[in-house]
Short mmCIF file of C-alpha atoms in Angstrom, two decimals:
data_model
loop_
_atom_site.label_atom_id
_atom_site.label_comp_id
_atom_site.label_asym_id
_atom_site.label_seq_id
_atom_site.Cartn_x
_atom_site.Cartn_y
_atom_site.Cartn_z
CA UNK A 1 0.00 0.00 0.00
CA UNK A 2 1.37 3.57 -1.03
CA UNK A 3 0.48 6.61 0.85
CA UNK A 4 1.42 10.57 -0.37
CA UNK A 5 3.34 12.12 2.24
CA UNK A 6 3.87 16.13 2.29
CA UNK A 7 7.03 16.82 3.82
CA UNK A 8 8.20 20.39 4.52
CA UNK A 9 10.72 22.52 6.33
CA UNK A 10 9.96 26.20 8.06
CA UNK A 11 11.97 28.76 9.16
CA UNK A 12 9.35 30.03 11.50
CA UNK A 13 11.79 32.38 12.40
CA UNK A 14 10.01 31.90 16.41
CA UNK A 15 13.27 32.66 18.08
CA UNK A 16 13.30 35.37 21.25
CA UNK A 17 15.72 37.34 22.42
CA UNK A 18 15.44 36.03 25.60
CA UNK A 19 15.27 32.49 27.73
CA UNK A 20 11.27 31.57 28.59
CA UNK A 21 9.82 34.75 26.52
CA UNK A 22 8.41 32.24 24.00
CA UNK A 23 7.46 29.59 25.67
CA UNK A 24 5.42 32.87 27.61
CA UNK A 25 3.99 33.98 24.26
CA UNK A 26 2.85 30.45 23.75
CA UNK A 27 1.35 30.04 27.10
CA UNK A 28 -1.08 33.21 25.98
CA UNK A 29 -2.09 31.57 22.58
CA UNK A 30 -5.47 30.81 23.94
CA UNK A 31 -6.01 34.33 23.22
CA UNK A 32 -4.68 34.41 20.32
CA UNK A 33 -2.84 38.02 20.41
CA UNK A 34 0.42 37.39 19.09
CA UNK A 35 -0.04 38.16 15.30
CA UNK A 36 3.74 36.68 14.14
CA UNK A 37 2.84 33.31 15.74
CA UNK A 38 -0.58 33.52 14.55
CA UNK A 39 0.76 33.96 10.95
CA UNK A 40 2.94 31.01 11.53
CA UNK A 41 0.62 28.97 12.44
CA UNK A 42 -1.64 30.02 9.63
CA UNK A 43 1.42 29.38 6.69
CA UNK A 44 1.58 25.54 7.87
CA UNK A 45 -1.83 25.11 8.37
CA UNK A 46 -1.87 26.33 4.94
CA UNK A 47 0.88 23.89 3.68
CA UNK A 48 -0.69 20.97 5.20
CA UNK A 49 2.30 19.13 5.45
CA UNK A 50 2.39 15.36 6.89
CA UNK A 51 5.70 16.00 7.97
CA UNK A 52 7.50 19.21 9.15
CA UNK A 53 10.60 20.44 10.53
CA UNK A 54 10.25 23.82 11.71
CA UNK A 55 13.70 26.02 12.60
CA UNK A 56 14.33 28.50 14.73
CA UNK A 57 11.75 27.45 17.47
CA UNK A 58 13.85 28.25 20.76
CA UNK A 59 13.94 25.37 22.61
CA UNK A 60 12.45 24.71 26.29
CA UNK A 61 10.66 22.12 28.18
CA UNK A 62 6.91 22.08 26.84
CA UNK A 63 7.22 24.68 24.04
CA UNK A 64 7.17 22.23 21.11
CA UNK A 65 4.01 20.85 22.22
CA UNK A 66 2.68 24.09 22.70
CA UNK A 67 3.15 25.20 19.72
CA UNK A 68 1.48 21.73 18.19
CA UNK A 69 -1.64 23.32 20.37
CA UNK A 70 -1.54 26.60 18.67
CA UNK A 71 -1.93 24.67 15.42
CA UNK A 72 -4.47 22.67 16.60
CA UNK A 73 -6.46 25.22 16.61
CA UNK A 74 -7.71 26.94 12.69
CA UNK A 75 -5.84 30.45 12.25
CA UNK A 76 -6.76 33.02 9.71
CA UNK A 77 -9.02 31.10 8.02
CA UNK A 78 -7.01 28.43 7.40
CA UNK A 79 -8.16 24.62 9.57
CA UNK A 80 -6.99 23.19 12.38
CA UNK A 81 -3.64 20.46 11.59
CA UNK A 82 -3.20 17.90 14.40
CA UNK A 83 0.17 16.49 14.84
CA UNK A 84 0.36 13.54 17.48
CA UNK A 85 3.74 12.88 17.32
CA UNK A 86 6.58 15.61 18.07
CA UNK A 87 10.51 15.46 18.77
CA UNK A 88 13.08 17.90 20.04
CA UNK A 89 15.78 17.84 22.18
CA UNK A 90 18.82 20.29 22.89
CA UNK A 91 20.93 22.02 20.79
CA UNK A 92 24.30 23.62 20.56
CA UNK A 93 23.42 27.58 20.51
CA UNK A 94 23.83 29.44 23.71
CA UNK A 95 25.14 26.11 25.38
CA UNK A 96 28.12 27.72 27.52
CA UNK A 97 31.76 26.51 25.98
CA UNK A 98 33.28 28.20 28.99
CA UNK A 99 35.44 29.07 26.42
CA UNK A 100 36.64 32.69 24.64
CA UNK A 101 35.93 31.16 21.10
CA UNK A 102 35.42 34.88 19.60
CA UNK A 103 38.33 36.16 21.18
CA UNK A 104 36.88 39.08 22.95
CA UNK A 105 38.41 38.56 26.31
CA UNK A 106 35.16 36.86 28.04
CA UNK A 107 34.19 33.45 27.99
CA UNK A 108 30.22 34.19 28.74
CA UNK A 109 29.31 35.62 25.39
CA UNK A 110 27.09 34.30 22.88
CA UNK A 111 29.61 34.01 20.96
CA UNK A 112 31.39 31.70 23.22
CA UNK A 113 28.82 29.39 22.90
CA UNK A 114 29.20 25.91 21.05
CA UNK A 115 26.57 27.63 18.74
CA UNK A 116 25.88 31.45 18.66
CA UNK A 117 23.18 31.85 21.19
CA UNK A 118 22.26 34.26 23.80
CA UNK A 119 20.85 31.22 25.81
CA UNK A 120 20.62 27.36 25.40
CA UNK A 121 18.34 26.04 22.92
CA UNK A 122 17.68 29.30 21.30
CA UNK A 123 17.24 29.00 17.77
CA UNK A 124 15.87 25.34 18.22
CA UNK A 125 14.51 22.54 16.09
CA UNK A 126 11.03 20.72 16.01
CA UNK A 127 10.06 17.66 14.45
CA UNK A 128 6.14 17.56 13.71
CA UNK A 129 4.13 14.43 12.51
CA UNK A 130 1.13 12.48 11.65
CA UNK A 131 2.64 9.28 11.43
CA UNK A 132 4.33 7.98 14.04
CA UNK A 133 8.30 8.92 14.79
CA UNK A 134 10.74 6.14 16.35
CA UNK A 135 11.94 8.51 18.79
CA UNK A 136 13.84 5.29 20.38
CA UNK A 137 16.11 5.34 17.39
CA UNK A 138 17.12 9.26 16.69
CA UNK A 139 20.34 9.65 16.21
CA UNK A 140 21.77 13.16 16.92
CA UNK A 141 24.86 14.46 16.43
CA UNK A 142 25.38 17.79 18.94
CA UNK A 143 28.15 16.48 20.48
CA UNK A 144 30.40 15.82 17.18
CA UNK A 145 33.50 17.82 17.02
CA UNK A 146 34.19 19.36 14.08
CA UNK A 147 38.21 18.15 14.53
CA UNK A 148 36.73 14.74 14.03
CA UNK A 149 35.68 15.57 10.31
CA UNK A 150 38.74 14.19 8.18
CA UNK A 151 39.58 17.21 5.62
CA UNK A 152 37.91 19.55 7.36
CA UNK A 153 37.54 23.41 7.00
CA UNK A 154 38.53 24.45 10.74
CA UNK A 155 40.66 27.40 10.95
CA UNK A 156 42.74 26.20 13.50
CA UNK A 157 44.73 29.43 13.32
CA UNK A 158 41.61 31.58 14.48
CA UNK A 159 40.96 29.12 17.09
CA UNK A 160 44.11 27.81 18.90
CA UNK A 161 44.49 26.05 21.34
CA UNK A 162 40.05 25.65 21.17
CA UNK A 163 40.06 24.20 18.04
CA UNK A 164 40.12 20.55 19.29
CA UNK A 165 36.92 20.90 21.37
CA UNK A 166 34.76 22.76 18.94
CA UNK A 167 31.11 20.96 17.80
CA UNK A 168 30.25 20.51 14.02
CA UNK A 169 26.52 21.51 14.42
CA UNK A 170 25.70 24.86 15.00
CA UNK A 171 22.74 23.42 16.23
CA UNK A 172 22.42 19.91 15.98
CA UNK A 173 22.13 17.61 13.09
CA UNK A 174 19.66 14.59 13.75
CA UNK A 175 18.38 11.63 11.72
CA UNK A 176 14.99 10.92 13.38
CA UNK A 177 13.09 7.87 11.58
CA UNK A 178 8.97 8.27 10.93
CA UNK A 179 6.86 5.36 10.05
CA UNK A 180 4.75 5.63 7.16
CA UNK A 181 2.83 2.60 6.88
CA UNK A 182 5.37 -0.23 6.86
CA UNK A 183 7.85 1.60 5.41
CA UNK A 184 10.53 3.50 7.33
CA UNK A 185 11.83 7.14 6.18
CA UNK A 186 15.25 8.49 7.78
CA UNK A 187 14.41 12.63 8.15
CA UNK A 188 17.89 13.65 8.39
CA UNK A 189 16.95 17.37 9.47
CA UNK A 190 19.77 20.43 10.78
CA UNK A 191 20.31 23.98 10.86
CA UNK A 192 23.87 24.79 9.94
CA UNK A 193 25.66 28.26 10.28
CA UNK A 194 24.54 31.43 7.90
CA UNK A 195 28.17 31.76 6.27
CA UNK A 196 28.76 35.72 7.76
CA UNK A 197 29.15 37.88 10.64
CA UNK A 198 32.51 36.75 10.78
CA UNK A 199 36.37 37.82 9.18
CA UNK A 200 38.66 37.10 6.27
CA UNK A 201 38.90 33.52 8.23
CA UNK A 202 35.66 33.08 7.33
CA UNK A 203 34.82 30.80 10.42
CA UNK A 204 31.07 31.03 9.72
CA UNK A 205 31.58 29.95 5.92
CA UNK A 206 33.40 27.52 6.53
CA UNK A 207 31.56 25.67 9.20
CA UNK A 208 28.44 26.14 6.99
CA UNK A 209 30.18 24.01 4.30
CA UNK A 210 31.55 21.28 6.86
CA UNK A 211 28.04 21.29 8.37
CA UNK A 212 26.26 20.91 5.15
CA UNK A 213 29.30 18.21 3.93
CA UNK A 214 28.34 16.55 7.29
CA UNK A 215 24.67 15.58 6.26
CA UNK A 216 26.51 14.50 2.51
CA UNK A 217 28.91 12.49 4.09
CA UNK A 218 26.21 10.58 6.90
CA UNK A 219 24.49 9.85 3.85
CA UNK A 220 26.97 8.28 1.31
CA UNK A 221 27.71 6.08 4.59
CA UNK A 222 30.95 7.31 6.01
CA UNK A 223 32.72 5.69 9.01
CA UNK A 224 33.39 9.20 11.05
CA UNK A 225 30.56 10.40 11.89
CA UNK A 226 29.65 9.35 15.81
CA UNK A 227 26.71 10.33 17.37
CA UNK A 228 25.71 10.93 21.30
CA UNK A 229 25.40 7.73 22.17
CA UNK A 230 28.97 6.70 20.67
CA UNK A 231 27.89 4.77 17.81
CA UNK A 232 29.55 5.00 14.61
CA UNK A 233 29.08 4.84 11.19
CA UNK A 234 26.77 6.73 8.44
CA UNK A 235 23.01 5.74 6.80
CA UNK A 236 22.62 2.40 6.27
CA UNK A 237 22.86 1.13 2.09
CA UNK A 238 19.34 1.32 0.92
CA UNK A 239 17.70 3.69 3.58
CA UNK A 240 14.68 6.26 2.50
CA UNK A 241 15.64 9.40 3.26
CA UNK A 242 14.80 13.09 3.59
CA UNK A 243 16.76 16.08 3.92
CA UNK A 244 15.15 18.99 6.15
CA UNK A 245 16.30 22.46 7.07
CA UNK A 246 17.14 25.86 6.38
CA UNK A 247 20.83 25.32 5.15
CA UNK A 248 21.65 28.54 4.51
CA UNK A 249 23.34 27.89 1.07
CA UNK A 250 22.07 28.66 -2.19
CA UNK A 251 23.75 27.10 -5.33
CA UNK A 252 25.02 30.45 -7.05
CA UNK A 253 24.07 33.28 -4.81
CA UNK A 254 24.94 34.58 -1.19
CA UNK A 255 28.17 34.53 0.97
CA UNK A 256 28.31 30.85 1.24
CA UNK A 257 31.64 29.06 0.91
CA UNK A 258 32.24 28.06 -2.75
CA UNK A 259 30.41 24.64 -3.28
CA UNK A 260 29.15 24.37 0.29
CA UNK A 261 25.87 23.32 -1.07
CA UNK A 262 26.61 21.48 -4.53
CA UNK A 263 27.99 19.04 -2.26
CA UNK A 264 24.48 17.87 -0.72
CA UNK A 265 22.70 18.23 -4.05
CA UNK A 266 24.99 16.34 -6.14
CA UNK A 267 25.15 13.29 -3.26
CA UNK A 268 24.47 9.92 -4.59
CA UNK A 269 20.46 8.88 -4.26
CA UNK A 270 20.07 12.95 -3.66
CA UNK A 271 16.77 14.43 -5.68
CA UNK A 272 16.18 17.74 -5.94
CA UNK A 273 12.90 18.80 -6.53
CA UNK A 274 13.28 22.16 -7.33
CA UNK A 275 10.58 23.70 -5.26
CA UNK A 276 9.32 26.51 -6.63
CA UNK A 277 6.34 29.58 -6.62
CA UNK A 278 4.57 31.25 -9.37
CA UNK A 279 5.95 34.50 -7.87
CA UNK A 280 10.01 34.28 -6.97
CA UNK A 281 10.63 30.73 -8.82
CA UNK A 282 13.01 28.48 -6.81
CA UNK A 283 14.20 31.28 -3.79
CA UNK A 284 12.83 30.35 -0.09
CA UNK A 285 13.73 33.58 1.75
CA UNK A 286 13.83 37.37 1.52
CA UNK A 287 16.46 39.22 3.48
CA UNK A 288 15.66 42.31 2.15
CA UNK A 289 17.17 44.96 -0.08
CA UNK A 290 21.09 44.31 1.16
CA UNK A 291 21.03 40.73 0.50
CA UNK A 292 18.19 40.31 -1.49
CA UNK A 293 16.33 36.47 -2.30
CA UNK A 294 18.18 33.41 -1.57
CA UNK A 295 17.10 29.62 -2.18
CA UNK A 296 18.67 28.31 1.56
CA UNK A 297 15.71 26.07 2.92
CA UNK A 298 15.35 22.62 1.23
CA UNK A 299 13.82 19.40 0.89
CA UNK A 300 15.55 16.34 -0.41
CA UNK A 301 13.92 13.31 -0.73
CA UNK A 302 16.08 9.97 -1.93
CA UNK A 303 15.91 8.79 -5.43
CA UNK A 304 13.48 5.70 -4.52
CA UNK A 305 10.73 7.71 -3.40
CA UNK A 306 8.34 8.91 -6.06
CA UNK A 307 8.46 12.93 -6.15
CA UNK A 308 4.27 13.77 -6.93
CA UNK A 309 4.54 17.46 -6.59
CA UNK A 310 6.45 20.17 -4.45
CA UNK A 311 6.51 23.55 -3.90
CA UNK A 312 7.80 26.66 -2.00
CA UNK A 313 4.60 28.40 0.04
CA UNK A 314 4.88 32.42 -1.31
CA UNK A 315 1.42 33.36 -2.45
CA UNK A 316 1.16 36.64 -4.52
CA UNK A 317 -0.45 39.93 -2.63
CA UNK A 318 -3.86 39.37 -2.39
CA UNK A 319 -3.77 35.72 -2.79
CA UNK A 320 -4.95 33.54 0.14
CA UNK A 321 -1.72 33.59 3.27
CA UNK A 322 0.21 36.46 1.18
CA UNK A 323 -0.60 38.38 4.52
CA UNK A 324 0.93 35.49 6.84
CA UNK A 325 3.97 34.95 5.53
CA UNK A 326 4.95 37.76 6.87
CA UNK A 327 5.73 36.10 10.09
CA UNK A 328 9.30 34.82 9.10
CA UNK A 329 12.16 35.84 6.39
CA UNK A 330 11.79 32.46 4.88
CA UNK A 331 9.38 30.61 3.72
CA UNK A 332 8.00 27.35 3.58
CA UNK A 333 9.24 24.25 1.20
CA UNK A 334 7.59 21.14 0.56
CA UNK A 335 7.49 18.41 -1.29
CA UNK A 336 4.91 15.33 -1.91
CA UNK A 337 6.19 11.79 -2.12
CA UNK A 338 4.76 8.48 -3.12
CA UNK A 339 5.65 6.54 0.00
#
């Protein structure tokens, strides 16, 4: 038995600026006066996707699951969308280093942090599902250092005597399995770097392309990659797969390191879609007039699931949810498989 699966990935852009303020916001949702998480809320339920991954959701006990309440509840005309099944779990921004890793003389910084973050689990990750997620068998990935990658981009000069102990992820990089029917799919879903607001060492570039080679390298089954719970060892041969998240990349525009995403998109048993809207063709987020439209948020499904249909959610003005997608810089991508 087949079954068409919508899988997507949203930069809600539902990060605070400080610890508890969302999980607060969310706590007041049964009033329904915040209008950037009511727009949210109103762009997936819009979407409809099976399967989400939504960035940038700071991370805290009980705020994934209230956020699954705010969407189970219709917004802006849009329906209700249940999702029983939800993961999280920490990440790597504002989690202290006790390290000076920007070299400013402090070691308390959010810029100190194993990921840039002005307090753990800001900038977070969400899993959301209607079929059921083996949460038993996530792998995640937090803990890799980015030493450990063999050819990797570290500038060890910028870093000294920290560079041994730095993390990979910027956030995390997990491969969380969901059950669709009896067939398993591997949702290999991070959040790596944006490539600037660094020097001419171009830490932030480069760490974008080693996290983005990362997710290239788990899947073509290398032997380096060890996870949390110390096993080693890449996808297994054969494994359905999709990729999820805002990679900040885009194949020929941007700041990104040269290649950092060609790698991904040219991995064996990678499809790309090519997501697209009527009105700004293949580009997921606008970052206004400096940097301008970017395709950074993607969805890559392996080559043995069918591709149906896919899509990047950007309605024109006036069109149902032009108004909502106001709520973050980037929008939503999704694609529908034959499962």
């Amino acid at each position: 038995m087949t079954r068409l699966l919508r899988v997507a990935t949203y930069n809600a852009s539902l990060n605070r600026p400080a610890a508890g303020q969302l999980a607060a916001e969310l706590a007041e949702m049964s009033g329904g006066t915040n209008p950037q998480l009511l727009s949210a809320a109103e762009v997936i339920q819009r979407a409809a996707p099976d399967v989400l991954l939504v960035n940038e959701v700071d991370h805290a006990d009980g705020t994934a699951e209230a956020f699954r309440n705010v969407l189970a509840e219709g917004r802006g005309g849009a329906g209700a969308i249940d999702y029983p099944y939800v993961f999280t779990a920490p990440v790597n921004t504002g989690e202290p280093s006790g390290r000076d890793l920007d070299g400013d003389g402090r070691t308390d910084g959010p810029g100190d942090a194993w990921g840039f973050g002005a307090f753990p689990g800001q900038y977070g990750m969400v899993v959301l599902s209607r079929f059921p997620l083996d949460t038993a068998a996530v792998r995640s990935f937090r803990q890799f250092r980015w030493a450990d990658q063999p050819d990797s981009l570290l500038p060890r000069e910028y870093y000294g005597e920290n560079a041994d102990a730095l993390r990979l992820s910027s956030k995390a990089h997990w491969d969380v399995p969901v059950t669709v029917g009896e067939r398993t799919v591997h949702l290999l879903v991070s959040h790596p770097t944006p490539p600037t607001f660094d020097g001419a060492e171009d830490r932030n570039g480069r760490r974008n392309h080693d996290e983005i080679r990362f997710t290239a390298d788990y899947l073509s089954g290398a032997t380096y990659p060890v996870d949390d719970a110390g096993r080693p060892g890449g996808l297994d041969d054969g494994a359905s797969f999709v990729v999820l998240g805002d990679q900040n990349a885009d194949p020929e525009k941007g700041d990104s390191y040269p290649g950092a995403i060609d790698r991904l998109l040219s991995a064996p048993r990678v499809r790309d879609p090519l997501p697209a809207s009527a009105t700004n063709g293949t580009d997921t987020a606008d970052f206004g007039p400096r940097v301008g439209r970017l395709r950074v948020d993607y969805v890559l499904p392996s080559d043995d699931l069918e591709v149906i249909d896919s899509g990047v959610f950007w309605p024109a003005p006036g069109e149902p949810g032009a108004d909502a997608i106001t709520a973050s810089d980037h929008r939503l991508v999704w694609v529908d498989l034959r499962v």
